[in-house]
Amino acid sequence: MAANLDHLAQLLQATLDPRHHRKAETALKEEAKKPKYSLSLLSIVANEAQPSNIRLAAALAFKNFIRHNYVDEEGNYKLPQDEVATIKQELVGLMISSPPTIQTQLGEAISIIADSDFWERWDTLTQDLVSRLSTTDPKVTNGVLEVAHSIFARWRPLFSSNALNIEVNHVVNTFGDSFIQMLGVADQQIEANKTNEKALKGWLETMSLLTRIFFDLSCQDLPPIIETNLQPITMVLHKYLSYANPLFDDEEDEATPIEILKSDICDALHLYVTKYDDDFGGYVQEFTSNVWNVLSSVGPQKRYDVLVSKALHFLTAVASVHRHAQIFNNEEILGTIVEKVILPNVTLRESDIELFEDEPIEFIRRDLEGSDTDSRRKAATDFLRKLLDDFEALVTQVVSKYINHYLEAGKTDWKAKDTAVYLFLAIAAKGAVTAAQGVKTVNSFVNVIDFFQQHIAADLVATGGEPIPKVDAIKFLYNFRSQLSKEQWAGAINPLIQNLASPNYVVYTYAATTLERVLFLTDDQGQHILSRADIQPYAKDLLQHLFALVEKDTSAAKLQENEFLMRCIMRVLIVIKDGVLECDIDNILDHLINITNVIKENPSNPRFYYFHFEAIGAIVRYCSNAPQVNLLSRLWAPFTYILNEDVTEFVPYVFQIFTQLLDLNKSGSIPGDFKALIDAVLAPGPWETRGNIPPLAKFIAAIIPKATEEIVKENKLEPILSIFQSLLNGKKTDQNAFDILESVVCSFPASVLEPYFGTILTLIFTKLQKSPSDSYKTRVASFYHLVSARSGEAGLGADYFIKHAETIQSGVFTPFYLQVIIPTTREFARPSDRKLAVISYSKTLVDSKAFAERYMKGWGFTCNALLELLKNPPKVSAGAGDEILNEADVDDIGFGIGFTPLSTCKRPPRDEFPEITDVQQWVRDFLKASDKAHNGLITKYASERLNDEAKAVLAPYLM
């Protein structure tokens, strides 16, 4: 056992070394298959003799193992019961005794376990936590409260439900009294240890954790024990909003426990004023005064940044409640707010300028919309805009005086000019500043274009001088991009591009970001403000310059640091489409392949490499069949290296691009290089990574029609269908299963499918009996129509489906058709699905012997369903054209984890009958010709099996 732990510790240490981490992670995957792997990791975490970085790596590995291996999609344990029991028995105590960094990882693991087990399968946990609370040892108590918070915080984003309310009530009933008692204990201990820095810090952290748990317990509903004790709780909150202690006065940069506690209190106050105003409204005015005093007393030091932000969030919440907002409806009060709160928090500080100069990428990320939720500037702006919502004219009048004052001072002081511009940005925008379009609605009392021309434009074109005024000018265009007309942008685009040549990192990055967003921008009709023709003349030089900026530093970490530049490259390539052929495409591919080869060694910025692969995807999308370039041969070596070395972060992107290359390949056969991949994708290894499943399924679906001969000859259809079966059994992968199955059905004749089709239907029907989702039923109905529509040469059709269904169980087809197919088809939303259903129903009426002779009522139901679809005949657009491509939301919480689809590689919905463009006319021609060929049999069936209304609707299709 000890030798195994030593080996495991060595592997964990190797994962921390960029030179060996890939091989070490592969080896750890093998170790994870061994019994009690999770307990071995916990043993390393608990071993204080191990270096702290290895213990932390073990905690992280444990958390990730639990995330993927604790329970299956149905909530059943994947680990042995004794291992589960030991984990629960050891984990809480281990977390309590661990250092803070390890506590964080173990806390997340506990939260994952709680998602499946708490509270019914872990009903002793809350009482266990209560029993471990200490009134004398803050380290033990804080460990207990960290565990509690990691579990209770899960409730915050959830919608209310009976099950959730039962869980919360269980916790409140078990934990509530101890929570109230510990508030008193922490308060007394803070007072008793006011001169003992170490103990005081511990008990202040206790009060912080109790405040967070106060938020947790209240996030769904107001618990009775909180409601009963609300008055004494508010007294504690008041006390610590005003609390000070000279022991922490010397700190400049890092928030002390006092600021952290006050920030947590502001969070809780925000919740209560927003959610429980009826109960809490009487306390709001006094807390508003307290928070105002906090804001007035703190300095510009970085230690106060989060506190100021949280305090301003609370004031913003107060201003959002109409009856409380009236306290701000006064010119003198608003002037004081601007002077005492807004100006100190929007004015550039020395620390901001240091960040601008020393860590420019961090400055940019904090400053851009949606990237700086805890910044003073953002919080002050949100507060001011909330006041503007209620008192637009008055707030504009008050703030404009300060804007004019700082503009005047700005003639000789660029910092004052920066303050003026920021104040104008704050009051000129109304509503949300969206990532897609910037400011859509502006304050009716200001003129954005006039302000730009009078005060900003000169900085945009100025040479030399301070860089921040230039950044302000570019950011003005960035924020108000929707307010400029196409003509105005035509004049602004050249100076914007020229700023890409600035030697200043922030200036050229802002220029790239603004250019990218403008190229993305569309008008109300969905047309791009700047078209391909507008950007094509600049494209070649622009791309070369952007690549030069990206590749300034060739180390993997620095090269992928600036995602904004790569996003701009991606956008230019998307906009110019095959215009890239005029921009030395081989050179552009050289850059993209070189970047791939560098960053594959250590992928560290998910946003950067997402945009990077979108850029490659854009070239594939628009140039794959261009004779000037052989994309497959250029991309094959770097991409197969990624697959062979299992660069986990990149594999899903590679398969998406390979799928796009296959889809766009006009030959009917598989390109030679791809043959080597068939065996690889049929092996179990790649499917073990969840993020690989969607792109792998689509890759197999794309390769099947081009490799039918090889698949049949080499007996590979059965392994393909085994993958289908495995995916069908998963809740989250059944849609991917149908991607493969539909490709199989479209590629092979009935004779090849014959041995397998009964088993396929058995699997589908079995899952239909287990409370299937609507999306599952939609794919089942679509699959049925695909089989039904492929009568004739393919040898499939409704009768083929019925024959195999009835072999499974006599009489099973009737309820399947009436309870699944017809009602689900009625709900089809995609035009391609509705078109397929029209063809399927039409061929059933004509070609199906079973419907003609056995299911006579079913023939009538089918005809009625067809006529219902034809009331609004589906129109399917062809392929990938000039549609706007939206890249993934890079701020989404799951971004960079698992599977992120590439917009440039998005497959259009399957259309197996592209030659049918006018569905209604096709039905008319098909039914009319078939009726004639069968000597009026369709007309005869219609007269016998339809009511008069349906006959009248069908008649034009037979004449």
Coordinates of N, CA and C in Angstrom, one line a residue, residues 707-717 748 752:
A707 N -17.6 5.8 -46.3 CA -16.8 4.6 -46.1 C -17.6 3.4 -46.0
T708 N -18.8 3.4 -46.7 CA -19.7 2.3 -46.6 C -19.1 0.9 -47.0
E709 N -18.3 1.0 -48.1 CA -17.7 -0.3 -48.6 C -16.7 -0.8 -47.6
E710 N -15.8 0.1 -47.0 CA -14.8 -0.3 -46.0 C -15.5 -0.9 -44.8
I711 N -16.6 -0.2 -44.4 CA -17.3 -0.6 -43.1 C -17.9 -2.0 -43.3
V712 N -18.5 -2.3 -44.4 CA -19.1 -3.6 -44.7 C -18.0 -4.6 -44.8
K713 N -17.0 -4.3 -45.6 CA -16.0 -5.3 -46.0 C -15.2 -5.7 -44.7
E714 N -14.9 -4.7 -43.8 CA -14.1 -5.0 -42.6 C -14.9 -5.2 -41.4
N715 N -16.3 -5.5 -41.6 CA -17.2 -5.8 -40.4 C -17.1 -4.8 -39.3
K716 N -17.2 -3.5 -39.7 CA -17.2 -2.4 -38.7 C -18.5 -1.9 -38.4
L717 N -19.6 -2.4 -39.0 CA -20.9 -1.9 -38.7 C -21.4 -2.2 -37.3
F748 N -26.8 2.7 -45.7 CA -26.8 1.3 -46.0 C -28.2 0.8 -46.5
V752 N -28.3 -4.8 -45.7 CA -27.2 -4.8 -44.8 C -27.7 -4.5 -43.4

